[in-house]
């Protein structure tokens, strides 16, 4: 099983990427390429929707955490949505959540970005 | 260590695209031996992380090398053995990830090995006759996680 990426632009610059399948050493470069393209095109926020992501390894974590770093450098935000338990466990072990936003659903993420755009809250630093 | 039987023995070339074959073999092995999902995940991840390290950092030359992957049934435990003829490297002594640093300052190297240590029971490294041998032991039925 390989990796499939579906992209939705919720509002200008706010992207949801559904990552489907496996995010590992072999497939992570595919995601990196996509992220770099979005960053060149003024992405302000990237949310990874992971309900259909079955497997992540350190290479996949690096791609997600790398996105966080790149976005933060530009004042943007990065979040993860709807992780399967086995994938969440890997993010937990890597201690990724004190910094990375995590949401239970797209609606929750959407609400957060809505409030953020209105200046009602600051993204985590 | 009493090896009851070998569940999988596979030799792959030092190319990342060989990982697809490895994953397919583990899936089959998991189904045949009725592993619980956590065990299949932990073994898949351990192999990917260790083999990737070997392929990326183990060799300076351009020639083809072979990496042995073996999985043994020890009754209540599963033993993974990975053997390669690359540079001497002890993954157990690899640097732990720097959790005390802010995420933005954190060097990400070492993360894969940290994941293996957390998902396995124990890990052992030996250097014999110019080969690295890494043994990772897993519970067949993982105990309830206490590392929350």
XYZ file of C-alpha atoms in Angstrom, chain B residues 2-148:
147
model
C 15.398 -21.142 22.357
C 14.241 -20.640 18.820
C 11.014 -22.558 18.321
C 10.791 -21.784 14.645
C 11.731 -19.253 12.030
C 8.688 -17.300 10.860
C 10.460 -15.235 8.236
C 13.904 -15.150 6.675
C 14.539 -12.650 3.970
C 17.616 -11.194 2.301
C 17.268 -7.846 0.591
C 19.582 -5.607 -1.416
C 20.607 -2.244 0.056
C 18.038 -0.226 -1.880
C 15.081 1.623 -0.337
C 12.665 0.219 -2.910
C 13.292 -3.233 -1.392
C 11.208 -2.080 1.593
C 8.026 -2.681 -0.408
C 8.910 -6.396 -0.643
C 9.718 -6.458 3.057
C 6.343 -4.926 3.945
C 4.507 -7.467 1.819
C 6.439 -10.320 3.455
C 5.652 -9.025 6.961
C 1.956 -8.717 6.124
C 1.873 -12.339 4.987
C 3.872 -13.486 7.995
C 1.566 -11.572 10.332
C -1.541 -13.149 8.813
C -0.035 -16.660 8.930
C 0.996 -16.317 12.566
C -2.058 -14.320 13.684
C -0.102 -11.443 15.152
C -2.089 -8.720 16.870
C -2.046 -5.422 14.986
C 0.313 -3.700 17.444
C 2.900 -6.426 16.936
C 2.698 -6.214 13.154
C 3.052 -2.431 13.400
C 6.019 -2.588 15.791
C 7.890 -5.129 13.651
C 7.189 -3.253 10.412
C 8.438 -0.041 11.969
C 11.538 -1.574 13.561
C 12.559 -3.151 10.262
C 11.913 0.028 8.271
C 13.897 2.212 10.679
C 16.867 -0.163 11.028
C 17.076 -1.073 7.340
C 16.751 2.586 6.277
C 19.650 3.513 8.578
C 21.777 0.714 7.144
C 21.014 1.688 3.541
C 21.576 5.414 4.112
C 24.610 5.322 6.412
C 26.055 1.815 6.272
C 28.032 1.929 3.059
C 30.438 4.210 1.201
C 30.823 2.170 -1.957
C 28.474 1.789 -4.880
C 28.405 -1.994 -4.916
C 25.405 -4.035 -3.907
C 25.188 -5.326 -0.342
C 22.803 -7.744 1.295
C 20.850 -7.291 4.477
C 19.409 -10.262 6.329
C 16.075 -9.983 8.104
C 14.959 -12.880 10.245
C 11.963 -13.217 12.556
C 11.866 -16.047 15.075
C 9.051 -17.351 17.218
C 10.210 -17.726 20.835
C 6.872 -18.784 22.271
C 5.617 -15.761 24.162
C 8.041 -13.450 22.381
C 9.121 -12.633 18.871
C 12.759 -12.032 17.991
C 13.800 -9.826 15.096
C 17.345 -10.163 13.814
C 18.866 -7.789 11.294
C 22.357 -8.402 10.018
C 24.425 -6.294 7.633
C 28.053 -5.940 6.577
C 28.075 -2.121 6.688
C 30.051 0.245 8.903
C 30.069 -0.621 12.584
C 27.021 1.023 14.124
C 25.432 0.341 17.488
C 21.861 1.680 17.339
C 21.452 1.263 21.088
C 24.107 3.910 21.649
C 22.497 6.201 19.078
C 21.621 9.635 20.396
C 18.223 9.906 22.131
C 15.974 12.610 20.673
C 16.392 15.951 22.427
C 12.942 16.313 23.987
C 14.108 19.101 26.251
C 14.659 21.374 23.275
C 11.780 23.247 21.688
C 10.431 21.426 18.662
C 11.828 24.038 16.321
C 15.364 23.517 17.684
C 15.172 19.762 17.979
C 17.448 17.649 15.792
C 15.168 14.952 14.457
C 17.831 12.237 14.003
C 17.560 9.373 16.465
C 13.782 9.506 16.417
C 13.401 6.179 14.590
C 15.577 4.351 17.109
C 13.694 5.958 19.963
C 10.426 4.636 18.485
C 11.854 1.086 18.305
C 13.023 1.219 21.917
C 9.550 2.328 23.039
C 7.728 -0.320 20.980
C 9.929 -3.294 21.893
C 10.859 -5.224 25.020
C 14.614 -5.045 24.575
C 17.345 -4.504 22.029
C 20.795 -6.007 21.703
C 23.735 -5.220 19.423
C 26.836 -7.206 18.573
C 29.598 -6.795 16.010
C 30.781 -10.174 14.744
C 33.132 -10.998 11.866
C 32.663 -7.619 10.202
C 28.870 -7.707 10.533
C 26.400 -5.715 12.604
C 23.808 -7.866 14.339
C 20.835 -6.174 15.907
C 18.345 -8.255 17.861
C 15.044 -6.747 18.931
C 12.670 -8.612 21.190
C 8.904 -8.059 21.124
C 6.090 -9.410 23.268
C 3.686 -11.497 21.206
C 0.864 -10.011 23.271
C 1.971 -6.495 24.217
C 1.405 -5.594 27.874
C -1.010 -2.703 28.505
C 0.894 0.465 27.740
C 2.237 2.297 30.758
C 4.114 4.892 28.758
C 1.302 7.423 28.446
